[in-house]
Coordinates of C-alpha atoms and ligand atoms in Angstrom, one line a residue:
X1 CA -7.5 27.0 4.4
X2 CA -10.6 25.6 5.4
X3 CA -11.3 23.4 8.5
X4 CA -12.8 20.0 7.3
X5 CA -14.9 20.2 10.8
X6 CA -16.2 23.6 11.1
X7 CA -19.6 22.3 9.5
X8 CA -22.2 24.3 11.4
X9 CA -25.4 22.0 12.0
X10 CA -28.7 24.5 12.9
X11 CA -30.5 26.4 11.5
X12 CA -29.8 25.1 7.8
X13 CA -29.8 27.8 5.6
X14 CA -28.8 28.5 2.0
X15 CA -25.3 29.9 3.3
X16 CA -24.7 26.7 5.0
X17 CA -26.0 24.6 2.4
X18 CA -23.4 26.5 0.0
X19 CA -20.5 25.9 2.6
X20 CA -21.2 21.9 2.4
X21 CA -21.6 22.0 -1.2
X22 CA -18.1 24.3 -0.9
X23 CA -16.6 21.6 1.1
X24 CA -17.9 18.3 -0.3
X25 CA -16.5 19.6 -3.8
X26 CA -13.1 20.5 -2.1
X27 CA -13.0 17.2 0.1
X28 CA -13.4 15.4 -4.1
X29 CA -10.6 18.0 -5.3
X30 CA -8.6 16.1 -3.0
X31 CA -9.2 12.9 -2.9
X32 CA -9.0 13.0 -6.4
X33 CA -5.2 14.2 -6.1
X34 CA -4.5 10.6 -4.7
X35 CA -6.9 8.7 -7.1
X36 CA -4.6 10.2 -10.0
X37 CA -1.6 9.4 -8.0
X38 CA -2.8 5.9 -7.4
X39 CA -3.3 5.6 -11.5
X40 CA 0.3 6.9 -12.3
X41 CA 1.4 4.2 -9.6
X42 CA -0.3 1.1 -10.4
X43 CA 0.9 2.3 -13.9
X44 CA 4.8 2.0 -13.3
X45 CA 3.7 -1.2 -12.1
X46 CA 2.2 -2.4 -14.8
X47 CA 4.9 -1.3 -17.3
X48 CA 7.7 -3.5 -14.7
X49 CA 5.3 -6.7 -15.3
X50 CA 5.0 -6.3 -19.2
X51 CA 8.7 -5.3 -19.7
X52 CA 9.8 -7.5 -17.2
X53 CA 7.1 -10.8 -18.6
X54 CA 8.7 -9.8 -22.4
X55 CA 12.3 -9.4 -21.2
X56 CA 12.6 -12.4 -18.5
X57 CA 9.9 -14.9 -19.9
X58 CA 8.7 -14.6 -16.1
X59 CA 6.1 -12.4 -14.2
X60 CA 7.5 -11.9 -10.7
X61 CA 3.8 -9.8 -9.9
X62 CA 0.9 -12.5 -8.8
X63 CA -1.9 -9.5 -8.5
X64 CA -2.0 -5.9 -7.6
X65 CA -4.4 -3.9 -5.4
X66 CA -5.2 -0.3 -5.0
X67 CA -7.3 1.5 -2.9
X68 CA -8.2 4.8 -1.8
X69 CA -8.8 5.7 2.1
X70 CA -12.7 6.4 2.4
X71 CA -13.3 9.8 4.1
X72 CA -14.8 7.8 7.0
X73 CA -11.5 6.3 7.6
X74 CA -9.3 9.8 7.1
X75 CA -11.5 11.3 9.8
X76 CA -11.0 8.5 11.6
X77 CA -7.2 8.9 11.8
X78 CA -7.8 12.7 12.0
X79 CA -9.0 12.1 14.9
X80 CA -6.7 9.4 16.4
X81 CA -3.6 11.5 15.7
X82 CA -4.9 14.7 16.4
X83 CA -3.7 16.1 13.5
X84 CA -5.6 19.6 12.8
X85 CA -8.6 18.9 10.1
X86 CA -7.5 21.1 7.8
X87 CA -6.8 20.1 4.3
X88 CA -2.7 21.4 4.2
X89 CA -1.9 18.9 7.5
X90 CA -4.1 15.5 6.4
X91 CA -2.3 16.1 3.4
X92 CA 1.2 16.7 5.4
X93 CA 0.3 14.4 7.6
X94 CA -1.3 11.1 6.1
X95 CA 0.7 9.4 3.6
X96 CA -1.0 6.5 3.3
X97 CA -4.7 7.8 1.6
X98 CA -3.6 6.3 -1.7
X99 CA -2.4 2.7 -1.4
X100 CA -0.8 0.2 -3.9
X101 CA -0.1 -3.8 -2.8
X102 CA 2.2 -5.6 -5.4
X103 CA 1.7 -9.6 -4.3
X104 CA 4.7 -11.2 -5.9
X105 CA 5.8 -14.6 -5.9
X106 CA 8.7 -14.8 -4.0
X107 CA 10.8 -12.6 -1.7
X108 CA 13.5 -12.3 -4.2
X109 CA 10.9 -11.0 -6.8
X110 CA 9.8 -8.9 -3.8
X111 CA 13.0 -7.0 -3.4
X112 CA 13.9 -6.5 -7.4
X113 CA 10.5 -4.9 -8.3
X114 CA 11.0 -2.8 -5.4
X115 CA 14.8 -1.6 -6.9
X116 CA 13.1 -1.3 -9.9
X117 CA 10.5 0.4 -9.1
X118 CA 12.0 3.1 -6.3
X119 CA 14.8 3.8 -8.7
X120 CA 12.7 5.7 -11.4
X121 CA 13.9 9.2 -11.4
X122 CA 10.3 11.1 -11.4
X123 CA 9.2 9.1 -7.7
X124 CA 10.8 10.3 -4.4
X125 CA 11.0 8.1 -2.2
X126 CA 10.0 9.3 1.2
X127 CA 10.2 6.7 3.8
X128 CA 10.9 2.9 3.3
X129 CA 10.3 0.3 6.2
X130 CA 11.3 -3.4 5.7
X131 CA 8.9 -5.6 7.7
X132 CA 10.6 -8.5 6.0
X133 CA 14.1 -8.5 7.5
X134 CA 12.3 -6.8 10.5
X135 CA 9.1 -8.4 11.5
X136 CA 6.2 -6.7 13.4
X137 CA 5.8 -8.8 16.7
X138 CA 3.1 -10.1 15.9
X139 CA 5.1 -11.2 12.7
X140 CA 3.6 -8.9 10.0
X141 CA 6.0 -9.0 7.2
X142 CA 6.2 -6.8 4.4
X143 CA 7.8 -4.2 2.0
X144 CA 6.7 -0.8 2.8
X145 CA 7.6 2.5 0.6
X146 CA 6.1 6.1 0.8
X147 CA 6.9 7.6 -2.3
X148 CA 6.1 11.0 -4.3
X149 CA 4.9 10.6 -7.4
X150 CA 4.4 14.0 -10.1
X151 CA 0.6 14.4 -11.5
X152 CA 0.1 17.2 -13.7
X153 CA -2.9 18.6 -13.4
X154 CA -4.9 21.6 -15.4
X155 CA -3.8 24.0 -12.8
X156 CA 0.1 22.6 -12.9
X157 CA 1.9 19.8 -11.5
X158 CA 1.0 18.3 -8.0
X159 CA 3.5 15.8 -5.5
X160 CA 1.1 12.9 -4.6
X161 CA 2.2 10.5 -1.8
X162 CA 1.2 7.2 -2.1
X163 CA 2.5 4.3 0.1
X164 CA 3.1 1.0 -2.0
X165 CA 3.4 -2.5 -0.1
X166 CA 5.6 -5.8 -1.4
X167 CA 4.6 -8.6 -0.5
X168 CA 4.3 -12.2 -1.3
X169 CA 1.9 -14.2 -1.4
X170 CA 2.0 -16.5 1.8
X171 CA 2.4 -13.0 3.5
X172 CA -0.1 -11.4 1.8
X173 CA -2.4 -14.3 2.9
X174 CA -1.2 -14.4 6.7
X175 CA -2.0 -10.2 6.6
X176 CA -5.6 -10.3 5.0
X177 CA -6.0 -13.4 7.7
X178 CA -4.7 -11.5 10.8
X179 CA -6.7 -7.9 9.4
X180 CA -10.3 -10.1 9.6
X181 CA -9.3 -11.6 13.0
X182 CA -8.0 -7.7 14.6
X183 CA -11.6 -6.1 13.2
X184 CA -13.7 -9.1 14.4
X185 CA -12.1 -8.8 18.1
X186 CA -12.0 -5.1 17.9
X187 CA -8.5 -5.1 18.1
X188 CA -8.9 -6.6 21.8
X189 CA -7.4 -10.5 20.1
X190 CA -6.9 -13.0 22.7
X191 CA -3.3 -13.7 23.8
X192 CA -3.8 -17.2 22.7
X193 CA -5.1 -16.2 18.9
X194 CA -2.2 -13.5 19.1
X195 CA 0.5 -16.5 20.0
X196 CA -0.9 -18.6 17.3
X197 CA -0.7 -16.3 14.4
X198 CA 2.4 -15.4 15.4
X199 CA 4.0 -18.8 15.0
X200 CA 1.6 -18.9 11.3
X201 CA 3.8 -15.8 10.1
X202 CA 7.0 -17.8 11.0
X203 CA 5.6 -20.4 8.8
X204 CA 4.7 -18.6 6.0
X205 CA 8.2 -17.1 5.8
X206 CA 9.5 -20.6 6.5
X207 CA 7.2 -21.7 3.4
X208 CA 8.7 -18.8 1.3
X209 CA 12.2 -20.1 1.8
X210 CA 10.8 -23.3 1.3
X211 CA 8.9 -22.3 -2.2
X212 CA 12.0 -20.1 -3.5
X213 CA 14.4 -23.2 -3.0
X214 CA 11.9 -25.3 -5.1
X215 CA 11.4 -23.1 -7.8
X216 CA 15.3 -22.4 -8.0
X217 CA 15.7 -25.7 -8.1
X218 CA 13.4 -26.4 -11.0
X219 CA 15.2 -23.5 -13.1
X220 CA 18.4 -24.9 -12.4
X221 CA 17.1 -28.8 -13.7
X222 CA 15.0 -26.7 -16.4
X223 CA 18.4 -25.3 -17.9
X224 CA 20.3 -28.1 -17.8
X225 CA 17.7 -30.0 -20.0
X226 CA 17.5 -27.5 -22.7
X227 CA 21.6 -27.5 -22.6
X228 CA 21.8 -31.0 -22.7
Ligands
LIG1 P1 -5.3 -0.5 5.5 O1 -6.8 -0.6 5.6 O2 -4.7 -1.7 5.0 O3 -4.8 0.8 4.9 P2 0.2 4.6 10.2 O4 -0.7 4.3 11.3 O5 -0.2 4.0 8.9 O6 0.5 6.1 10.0 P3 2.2 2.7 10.7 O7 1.4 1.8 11.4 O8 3.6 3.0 11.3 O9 1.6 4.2 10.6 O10 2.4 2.4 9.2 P4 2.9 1.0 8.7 O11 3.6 0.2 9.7 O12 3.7 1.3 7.4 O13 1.5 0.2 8.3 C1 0.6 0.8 7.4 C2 -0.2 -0.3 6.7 O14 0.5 -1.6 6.7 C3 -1.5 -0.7 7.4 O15 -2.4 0.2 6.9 C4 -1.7 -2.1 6.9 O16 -2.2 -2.1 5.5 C5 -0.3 -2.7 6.9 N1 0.0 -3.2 8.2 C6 0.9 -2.8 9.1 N2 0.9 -3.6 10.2 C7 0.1 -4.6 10.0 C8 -0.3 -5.7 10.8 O17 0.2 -5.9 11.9 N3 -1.3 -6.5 10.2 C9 -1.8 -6.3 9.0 N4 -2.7 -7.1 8.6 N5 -1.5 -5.2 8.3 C10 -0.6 -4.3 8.8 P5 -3.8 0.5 7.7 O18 -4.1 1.9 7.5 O19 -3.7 0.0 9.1 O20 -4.8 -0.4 7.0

């Protein structure tokens, strides 16, 4: 296997010219892997929000985001978790180069298109963590789920991680809020900024309860009309 960082530099010559070209077209092998992952992903997903829109008369799925990591940002954890740059261990080691957010509307919708969607019997799921009933300190709150999902290439069938995120939207909102303040600061946020998103994630999950009882609420006065 090749080592993503044993690009020579000087003199350039057409063997080292050939060895980038070598490695740029492996480095788009693989990160296509994940793209196709990605597809199969945000695929299931889409099939749950038809179905479940036909079915239920209700989409639990506000919007859904995918992105790939660039290679500027796999080097970059390369790096910060000194894990060997070699193709076999980022791809052992990152699970999270192919990404799927499902913003839904409420928690409960959160939880059911999760069941849903970790039950089907091609994905493996490899590693779930519940931000939701266990906060981050700084109360990030979220649905987490690495899970394998089968691509069949050309050259046979390959097991793609890709790490899928539930989320609603209040929290979905509070984590794109907290992301732009951690880059502006440099990750160095002031203890007072820190404090006050804090108490906006408590909020937001306050105003999740809040939003579920409503809408519960309104079903329940909905179906009393129509029996009436
Ligand atoms: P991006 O650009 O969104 O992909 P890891 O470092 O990923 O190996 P970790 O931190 O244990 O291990 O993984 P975890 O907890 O599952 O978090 C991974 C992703 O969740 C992050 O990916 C974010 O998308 C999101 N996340 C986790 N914690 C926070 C948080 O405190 N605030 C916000 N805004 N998002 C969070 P990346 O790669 O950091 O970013």
């Amino acid at each position: 296997m090749r080592n993503v960082g044993s690009m020579s530099t000087v003199p350039v010559d057409d063997a080292a010219i050939a060895e980038a070209r070598q490695l740029r077209d492996e480095f788009q092998r693989f990160l296509r892997e994940y793209e196709f992952g990605m597809r199969e992903v945000e695929t299931k997903i889409s099939i749950l929000r038809d179905e479940f829109t036909h079915s239920h008369a209700y989409n639990p799925i506000e919007h859904v985001k995918s992105r790939l990591k660039t290679p500027d940002s796999i080097v970059e954890k390369v790096a910060r978790k000194g894990i060997d740059p070699d193709f076999d261990s980022i791809r052992r080691e990152i699970t999270d180069i192919a990404g799927v957010r499902v913003t839904c509307s409420f928690v409960t919708d959160v939880y059911r298109l999760f069941e849903l969607f970790t039950q089907q019997h091609d994905l493996t799921v490899r590693v779930v963590k519940d931000y939701i009933a266990a906060p981050k300190p700084n109360g990030y709150r979220s649905l987490h789920a690495i899970v394998e999902v089968p691509v069949f290439l050309s050259t046979g069938p390959v097991q793609v991680p890709v790490e899928v995120q539930f989320r609603t939207i209040a929290m979905d909102f509070w984590a794109s809020l907290e992301h732009k303040i951690h880059y502006k600061f440099a990750g160095q946020v002031p203890t007072h900024l820190v404090q006050s998103l804090t108490e906006a994630a408590d909020a937001a999950g306050e105003l999740d309860l809040r939003m579920e009882r409503l809408h519960r609420e309104a079903h329940a006065v909905n179906r009393k009309v129509i029996e009436a």
